[in-house]
mmCIF file of C-alpha atoms in Angstrom:
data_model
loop_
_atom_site.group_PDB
_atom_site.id
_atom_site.type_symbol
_atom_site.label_atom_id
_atom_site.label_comp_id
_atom_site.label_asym_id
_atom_site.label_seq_id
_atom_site.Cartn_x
_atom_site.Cartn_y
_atom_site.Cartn_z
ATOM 1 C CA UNK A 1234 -107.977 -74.392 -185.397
ATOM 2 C CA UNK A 1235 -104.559 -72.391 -185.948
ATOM 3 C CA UNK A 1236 -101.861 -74.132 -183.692
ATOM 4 C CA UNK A 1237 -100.132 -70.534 -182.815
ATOM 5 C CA UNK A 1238 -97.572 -72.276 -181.186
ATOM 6 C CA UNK A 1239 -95.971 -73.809 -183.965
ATOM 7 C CA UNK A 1240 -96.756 -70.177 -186.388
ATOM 8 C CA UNK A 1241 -95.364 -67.938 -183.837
ATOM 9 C CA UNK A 1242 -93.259 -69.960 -181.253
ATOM 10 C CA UNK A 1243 -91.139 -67.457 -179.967
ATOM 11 C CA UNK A 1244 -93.986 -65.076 -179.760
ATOM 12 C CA UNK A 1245 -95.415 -67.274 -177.241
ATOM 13 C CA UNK A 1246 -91.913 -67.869 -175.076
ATOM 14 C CA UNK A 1247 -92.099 -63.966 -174.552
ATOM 15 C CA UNK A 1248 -95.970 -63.949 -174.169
ATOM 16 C CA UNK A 1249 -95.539 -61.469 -170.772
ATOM 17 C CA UNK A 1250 -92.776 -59.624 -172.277
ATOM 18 C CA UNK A 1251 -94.990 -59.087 -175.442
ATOM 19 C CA UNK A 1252 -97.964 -57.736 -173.207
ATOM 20 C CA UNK A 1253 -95.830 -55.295 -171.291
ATOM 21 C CA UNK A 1254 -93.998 -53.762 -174.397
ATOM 22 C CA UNK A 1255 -97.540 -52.937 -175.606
ATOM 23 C CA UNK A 1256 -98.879 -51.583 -172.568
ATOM 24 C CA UNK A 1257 -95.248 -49.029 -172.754
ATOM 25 C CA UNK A 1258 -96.594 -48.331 -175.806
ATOM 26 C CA UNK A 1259 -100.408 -47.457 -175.397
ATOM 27 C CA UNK A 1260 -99.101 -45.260 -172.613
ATOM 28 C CA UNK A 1261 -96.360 -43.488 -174.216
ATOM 29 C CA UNK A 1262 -99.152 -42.868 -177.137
ATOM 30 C CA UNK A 1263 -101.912 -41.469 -174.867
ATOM 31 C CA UNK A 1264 -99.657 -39.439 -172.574
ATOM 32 C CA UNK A 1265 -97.869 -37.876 -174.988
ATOM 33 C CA UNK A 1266 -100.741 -37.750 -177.069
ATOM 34 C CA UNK A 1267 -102.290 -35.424 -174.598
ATOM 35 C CA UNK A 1268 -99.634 -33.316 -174.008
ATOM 36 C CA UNK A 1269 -99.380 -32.732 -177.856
ATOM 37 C CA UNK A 1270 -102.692 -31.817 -178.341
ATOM 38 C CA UNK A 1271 -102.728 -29.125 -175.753
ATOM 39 C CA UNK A 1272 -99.537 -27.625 -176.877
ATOM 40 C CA UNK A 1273 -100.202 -27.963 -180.304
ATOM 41 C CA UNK A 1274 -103.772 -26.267 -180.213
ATOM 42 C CA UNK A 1275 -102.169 -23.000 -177.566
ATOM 43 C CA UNK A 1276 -99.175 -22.661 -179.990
ATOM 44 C CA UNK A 1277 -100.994 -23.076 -183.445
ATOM 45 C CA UNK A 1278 -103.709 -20.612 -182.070
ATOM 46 C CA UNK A 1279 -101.076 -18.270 -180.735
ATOM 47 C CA UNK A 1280 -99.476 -17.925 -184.190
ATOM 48 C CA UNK A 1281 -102.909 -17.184 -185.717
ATOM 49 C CA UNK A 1282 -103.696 -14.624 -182.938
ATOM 50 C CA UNK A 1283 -100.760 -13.088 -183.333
ATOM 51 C CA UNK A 1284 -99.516 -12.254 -186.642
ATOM 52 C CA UNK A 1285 -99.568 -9.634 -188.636
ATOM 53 C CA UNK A 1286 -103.349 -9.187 -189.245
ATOM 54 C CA UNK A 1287 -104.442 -11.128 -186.778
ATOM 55 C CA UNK A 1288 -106.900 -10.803 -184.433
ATOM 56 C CA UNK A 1289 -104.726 -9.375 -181.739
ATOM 57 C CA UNK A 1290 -101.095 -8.906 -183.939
ATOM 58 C CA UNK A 1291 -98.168 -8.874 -181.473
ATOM 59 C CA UNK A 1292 -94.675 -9.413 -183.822
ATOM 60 C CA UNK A 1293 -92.365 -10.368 -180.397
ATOM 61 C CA UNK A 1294 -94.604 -13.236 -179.113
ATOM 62 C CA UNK A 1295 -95.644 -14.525 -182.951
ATOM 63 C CA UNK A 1296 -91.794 -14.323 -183.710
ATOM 64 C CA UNK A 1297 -90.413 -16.519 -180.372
ATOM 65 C CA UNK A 1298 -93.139 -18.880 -181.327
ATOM 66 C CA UNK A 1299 -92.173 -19.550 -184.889
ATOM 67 C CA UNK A 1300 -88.361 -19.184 -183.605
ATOM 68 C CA UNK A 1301 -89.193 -22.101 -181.051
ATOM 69 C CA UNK A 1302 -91.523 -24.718 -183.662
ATOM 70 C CA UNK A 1303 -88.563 -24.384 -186.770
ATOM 71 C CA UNK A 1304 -85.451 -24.961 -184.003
ATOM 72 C CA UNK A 1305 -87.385 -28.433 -182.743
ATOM 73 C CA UNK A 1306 -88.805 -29.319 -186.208
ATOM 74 C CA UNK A 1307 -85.560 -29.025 -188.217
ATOM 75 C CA UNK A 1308 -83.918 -31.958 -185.155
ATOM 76 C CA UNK A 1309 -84.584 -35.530 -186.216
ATOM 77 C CA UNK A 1310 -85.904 -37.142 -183.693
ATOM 78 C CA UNK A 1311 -83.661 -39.930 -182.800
ATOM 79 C CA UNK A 1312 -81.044 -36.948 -181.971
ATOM 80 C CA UNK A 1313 -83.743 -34.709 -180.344
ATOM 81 C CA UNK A 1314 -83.738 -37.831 -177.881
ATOM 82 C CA UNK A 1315 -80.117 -37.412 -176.978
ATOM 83 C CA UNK A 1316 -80.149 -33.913 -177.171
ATOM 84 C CA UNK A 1317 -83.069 -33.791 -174.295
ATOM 85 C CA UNK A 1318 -81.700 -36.363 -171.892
ATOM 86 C CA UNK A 1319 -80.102 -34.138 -169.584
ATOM 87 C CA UNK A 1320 -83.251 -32.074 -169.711
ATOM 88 C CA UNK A 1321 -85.341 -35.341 -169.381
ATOM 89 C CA UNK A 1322 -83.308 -36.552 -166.152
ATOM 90 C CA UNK A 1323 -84.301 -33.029 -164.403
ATOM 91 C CA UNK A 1324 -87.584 -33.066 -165.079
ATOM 92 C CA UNK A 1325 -88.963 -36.985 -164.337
ATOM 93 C CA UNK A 1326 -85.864 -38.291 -163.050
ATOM 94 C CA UNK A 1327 -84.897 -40.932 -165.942
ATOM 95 C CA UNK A 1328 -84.144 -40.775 -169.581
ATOM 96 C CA UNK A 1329 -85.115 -44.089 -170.229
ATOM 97 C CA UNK A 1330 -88.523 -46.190 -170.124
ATOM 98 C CA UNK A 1331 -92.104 -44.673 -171.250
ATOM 99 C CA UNK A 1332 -91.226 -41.751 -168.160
ATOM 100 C CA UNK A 1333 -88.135 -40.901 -170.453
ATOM 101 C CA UNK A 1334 -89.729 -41.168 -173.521
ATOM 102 C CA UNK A 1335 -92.890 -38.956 -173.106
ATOM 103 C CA UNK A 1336 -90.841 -35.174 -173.061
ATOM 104 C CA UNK A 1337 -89.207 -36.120 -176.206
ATOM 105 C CA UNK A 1338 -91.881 -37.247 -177.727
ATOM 106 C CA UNK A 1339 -94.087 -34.298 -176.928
ATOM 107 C CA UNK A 1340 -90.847 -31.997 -178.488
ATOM 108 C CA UNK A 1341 -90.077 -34.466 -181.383
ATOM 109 C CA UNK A 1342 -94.350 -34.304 -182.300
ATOM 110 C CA UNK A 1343 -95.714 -30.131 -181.065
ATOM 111 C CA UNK A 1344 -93.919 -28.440 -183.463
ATOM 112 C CA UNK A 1345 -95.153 -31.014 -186.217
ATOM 113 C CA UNK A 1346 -98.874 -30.515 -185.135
ATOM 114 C CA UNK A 1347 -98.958 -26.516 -184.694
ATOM 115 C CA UNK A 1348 -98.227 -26.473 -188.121
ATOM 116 C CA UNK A 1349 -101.179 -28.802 -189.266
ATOM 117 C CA UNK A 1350 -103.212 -27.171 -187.032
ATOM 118 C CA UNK A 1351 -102.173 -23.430 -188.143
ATOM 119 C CA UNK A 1352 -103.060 -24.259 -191.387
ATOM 120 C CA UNK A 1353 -106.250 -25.822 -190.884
ATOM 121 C CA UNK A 1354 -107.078 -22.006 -189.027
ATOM 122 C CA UNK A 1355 -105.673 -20.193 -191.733
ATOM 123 C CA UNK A 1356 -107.392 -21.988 -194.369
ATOM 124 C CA UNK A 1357 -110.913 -20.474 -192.295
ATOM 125 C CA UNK A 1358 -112.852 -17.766 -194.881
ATOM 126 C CA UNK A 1359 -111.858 -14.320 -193.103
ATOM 127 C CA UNK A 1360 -114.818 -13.029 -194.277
ATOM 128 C CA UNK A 1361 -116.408 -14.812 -191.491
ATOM 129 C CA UNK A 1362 -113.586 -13.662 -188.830
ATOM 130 C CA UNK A 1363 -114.085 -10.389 -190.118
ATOM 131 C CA UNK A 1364 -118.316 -10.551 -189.753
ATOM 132 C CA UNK A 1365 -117.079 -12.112 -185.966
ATOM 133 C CA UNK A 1366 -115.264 -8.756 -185.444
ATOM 134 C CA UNK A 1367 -117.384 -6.291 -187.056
ATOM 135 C CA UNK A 1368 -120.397 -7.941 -184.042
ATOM 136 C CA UNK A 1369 -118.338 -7.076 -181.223
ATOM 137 C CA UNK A 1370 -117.359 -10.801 -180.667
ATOM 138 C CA UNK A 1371 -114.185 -11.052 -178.077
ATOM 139 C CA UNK A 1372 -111.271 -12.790 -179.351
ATOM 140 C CA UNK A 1373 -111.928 -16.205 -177.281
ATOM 141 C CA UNK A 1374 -115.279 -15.969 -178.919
ATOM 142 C CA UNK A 1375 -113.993 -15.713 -182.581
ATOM 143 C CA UNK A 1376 -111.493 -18.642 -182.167
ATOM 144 C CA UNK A 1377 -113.710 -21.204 -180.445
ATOM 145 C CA UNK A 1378 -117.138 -20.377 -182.670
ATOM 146 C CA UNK A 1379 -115.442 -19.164 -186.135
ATOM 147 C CA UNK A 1380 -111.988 -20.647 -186.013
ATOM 148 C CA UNK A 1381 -112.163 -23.890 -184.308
ATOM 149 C CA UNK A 1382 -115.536 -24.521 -185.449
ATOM 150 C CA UNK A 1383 -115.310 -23.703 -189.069
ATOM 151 C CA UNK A 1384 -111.797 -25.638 -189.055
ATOM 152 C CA UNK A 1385 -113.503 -28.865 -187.466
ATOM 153 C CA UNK A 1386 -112.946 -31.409 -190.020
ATOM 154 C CA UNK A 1387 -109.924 -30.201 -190.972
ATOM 155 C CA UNK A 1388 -108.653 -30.571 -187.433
ATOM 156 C CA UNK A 1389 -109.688 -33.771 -187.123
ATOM 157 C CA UNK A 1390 -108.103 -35.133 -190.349
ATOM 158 C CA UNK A 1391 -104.512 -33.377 -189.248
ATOM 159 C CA UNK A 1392 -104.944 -34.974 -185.556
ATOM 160 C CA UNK A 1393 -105.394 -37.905 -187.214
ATOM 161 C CA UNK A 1394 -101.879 -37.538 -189.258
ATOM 162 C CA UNK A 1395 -100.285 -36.705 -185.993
ATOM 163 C CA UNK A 1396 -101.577 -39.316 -184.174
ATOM 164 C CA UNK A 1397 -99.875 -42.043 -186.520
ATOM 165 C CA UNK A 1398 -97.106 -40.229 -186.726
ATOM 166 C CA UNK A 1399 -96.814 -40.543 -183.030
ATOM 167 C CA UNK A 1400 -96.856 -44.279 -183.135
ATOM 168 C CA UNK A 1401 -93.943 -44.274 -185.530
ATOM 169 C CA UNK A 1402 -91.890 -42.132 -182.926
ATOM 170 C CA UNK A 1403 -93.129 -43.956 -179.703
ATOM 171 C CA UNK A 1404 -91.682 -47.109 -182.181
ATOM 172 C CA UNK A 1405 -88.604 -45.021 -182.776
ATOM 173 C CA UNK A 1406 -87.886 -44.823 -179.563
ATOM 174 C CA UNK A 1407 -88.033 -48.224 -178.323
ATOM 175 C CA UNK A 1408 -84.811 -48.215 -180.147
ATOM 176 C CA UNK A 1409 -82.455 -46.047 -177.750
ATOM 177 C CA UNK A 1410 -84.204 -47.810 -174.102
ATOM 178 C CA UNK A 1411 -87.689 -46.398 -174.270
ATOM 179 C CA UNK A 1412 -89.340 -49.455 -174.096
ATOM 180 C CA UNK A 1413 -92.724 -50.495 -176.241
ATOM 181 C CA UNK A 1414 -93.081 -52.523 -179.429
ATOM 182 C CA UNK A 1415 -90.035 -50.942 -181.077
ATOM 183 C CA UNK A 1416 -87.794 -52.338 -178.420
ATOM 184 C CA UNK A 1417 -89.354 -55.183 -177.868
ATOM 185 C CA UNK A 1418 -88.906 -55.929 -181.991
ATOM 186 C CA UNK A 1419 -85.326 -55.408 -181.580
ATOM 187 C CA UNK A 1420 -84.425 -57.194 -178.681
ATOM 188 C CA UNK A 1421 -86.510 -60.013 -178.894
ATOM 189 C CA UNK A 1422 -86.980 -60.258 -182.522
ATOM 190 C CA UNK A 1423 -84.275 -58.628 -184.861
ATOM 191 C CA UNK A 1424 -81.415 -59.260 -182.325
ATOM 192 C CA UNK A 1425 -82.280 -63.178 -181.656
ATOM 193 C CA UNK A 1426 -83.183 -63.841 -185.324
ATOM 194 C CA UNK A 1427 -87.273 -64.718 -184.330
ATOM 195 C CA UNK A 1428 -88.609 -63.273 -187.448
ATOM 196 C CA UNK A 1429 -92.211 -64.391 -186.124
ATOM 197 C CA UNK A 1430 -92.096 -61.864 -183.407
ATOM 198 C CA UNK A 1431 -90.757 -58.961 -185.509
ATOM 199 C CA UNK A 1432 -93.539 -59.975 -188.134
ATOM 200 C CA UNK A 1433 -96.348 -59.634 -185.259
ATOM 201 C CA UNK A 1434 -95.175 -56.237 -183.848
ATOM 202 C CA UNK A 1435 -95.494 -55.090 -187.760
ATOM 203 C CA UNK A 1436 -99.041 -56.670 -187.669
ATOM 204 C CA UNK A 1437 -99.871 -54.791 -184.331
ATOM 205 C CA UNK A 1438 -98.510 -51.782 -185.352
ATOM 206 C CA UNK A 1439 -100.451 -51.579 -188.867
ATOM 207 C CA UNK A 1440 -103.622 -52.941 -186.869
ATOM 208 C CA UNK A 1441 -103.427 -49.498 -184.923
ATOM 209 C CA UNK A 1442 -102.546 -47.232 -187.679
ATOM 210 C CA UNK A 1443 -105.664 -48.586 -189.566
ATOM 211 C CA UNK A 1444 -107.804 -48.304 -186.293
ATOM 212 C CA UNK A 1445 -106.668 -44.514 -185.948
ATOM 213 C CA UNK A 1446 -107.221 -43.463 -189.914
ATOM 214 C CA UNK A 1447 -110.310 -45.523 -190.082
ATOM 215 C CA UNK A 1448 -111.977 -43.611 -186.781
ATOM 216 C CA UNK A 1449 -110.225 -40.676 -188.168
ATOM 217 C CA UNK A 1450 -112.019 -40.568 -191.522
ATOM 218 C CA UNK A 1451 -115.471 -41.393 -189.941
ATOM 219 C CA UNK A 1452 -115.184 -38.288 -187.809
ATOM 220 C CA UNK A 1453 -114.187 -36.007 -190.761
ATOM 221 C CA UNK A 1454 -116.333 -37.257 -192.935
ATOM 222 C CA UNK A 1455 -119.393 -36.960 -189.917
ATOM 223 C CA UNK A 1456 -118.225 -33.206 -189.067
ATOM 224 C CA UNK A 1457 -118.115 -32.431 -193.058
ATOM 225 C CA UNK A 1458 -121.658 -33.271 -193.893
ATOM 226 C CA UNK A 1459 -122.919 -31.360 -190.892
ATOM 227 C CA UNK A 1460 -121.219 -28.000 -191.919
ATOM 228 C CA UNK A 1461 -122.490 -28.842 -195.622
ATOM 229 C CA UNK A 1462 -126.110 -29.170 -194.313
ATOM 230 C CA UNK A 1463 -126.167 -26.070 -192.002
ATOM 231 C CA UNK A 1464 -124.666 -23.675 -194.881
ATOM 232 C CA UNK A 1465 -127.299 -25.526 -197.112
ATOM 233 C CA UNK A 1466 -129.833 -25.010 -193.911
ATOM 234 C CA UNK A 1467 -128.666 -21.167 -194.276
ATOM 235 C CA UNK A 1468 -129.096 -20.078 -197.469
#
């Protein structure tokens, strides 16, 4: 039996402490998380809509869009954090804890994902938009059953990206008073010298990141023999 109290003593002393800083994380992950998908699927579509040749081309919106996604993508996103505090404070009252971390997150991360997901759409065959059109199909009808549907596995694969880079920036910012593993690594483990903690919150955190790409594959790999078998199923 593996005595964890003499492998990871100090792990133990902060037991609670441990528990909590995951908990800040889980929720930072799946709040955000939400957020980001929402905004990352309306802006990446909007771009596609919109540009020039597009299913419904308008230059102003398609230009404040891209304007908007290359300003918060060029910040890094430790200074993004600062940058945002005054705007965080307005909004949910506090720029520090998971309720601080979750706007910055959700700026640091959109801009990151409607460019995966923009290029999984514009990697669809336009032949098949342009059959979509030529039917009479409305525009929500050609980007939920040619765009989205065609771009499945693709999607899934560059959600899956996102969503570890997510835990790297909910772990990032532990480190300026959002709470979570990162903090809890730092103050409990880097700053006191307990390597053993600092060497479990790496554990944890590659634990998850294999969880995510592991279901992440599955699901690609699932949604990319189905589209194989109803093209073969077609011709």
């Amino acid at each position: 039996m593996i005595d964890w109290t003499s492998l990871v003593p100090n792990l133990i002393a902060y037991w609670d402490q441990f528990i909590k800083s995951l908990s800040a994380t889980v929720q930072m992950f799946l709040l955000a998380g939400t957020f980001i998908f929402l905004f990352g699927f309306f802006f990446a579509i909007l771009l596609i809509v919109t540009q020039d040749g597009g299913i419904r081309p308008n230059r102003t919106v398609h230009r404040i869009v891209e304007i908007f996604i290359n300003v918060f993508r060029s910040i890094p996103f430790v200074i993004l954090m600062i940058f945002l505090m005054p705007f965080t404070r307005a909004v949910v009252g506090t720029a520090v804890g998971v309720k601080g971390a979750i706007i910055p997150l959700i700026f640091g991360t959109v801009p990151f994902y409607t460019r995966q997901i923009e290029t999984s759409l514009a990697n669809v065959d336009p032949g098949k938009i342009e059959a979509a059109r030529s039917m009479g199909c409305s525009s929500v009808e050609i980007v939920w059953g040619v765009y989205i549907h065609e771009a499945v596995p693709e999607l899934i694969r560059v959600t899956t990206i996102t969503a570890i880079s997510l835990i790297g920036l909910t772990t990032m910012a532990g480190a300026v008073g959002a709470g979570g593993i990162g903090s809890f690594a730092i103050n409990y483990g880097q700053s006191q010298h307990h390597q053993d903690i600092v060497n479990v919150c790496v554990i944890v955190l590659l634990v998850i990141v294999s969880l995510i790409q592991t279901l992440g594959n599955v699901l690609a790999r699932k949604t990319t023999n189905r589209a194989l078998i109803r093209r073969k199923i077609k011709q």
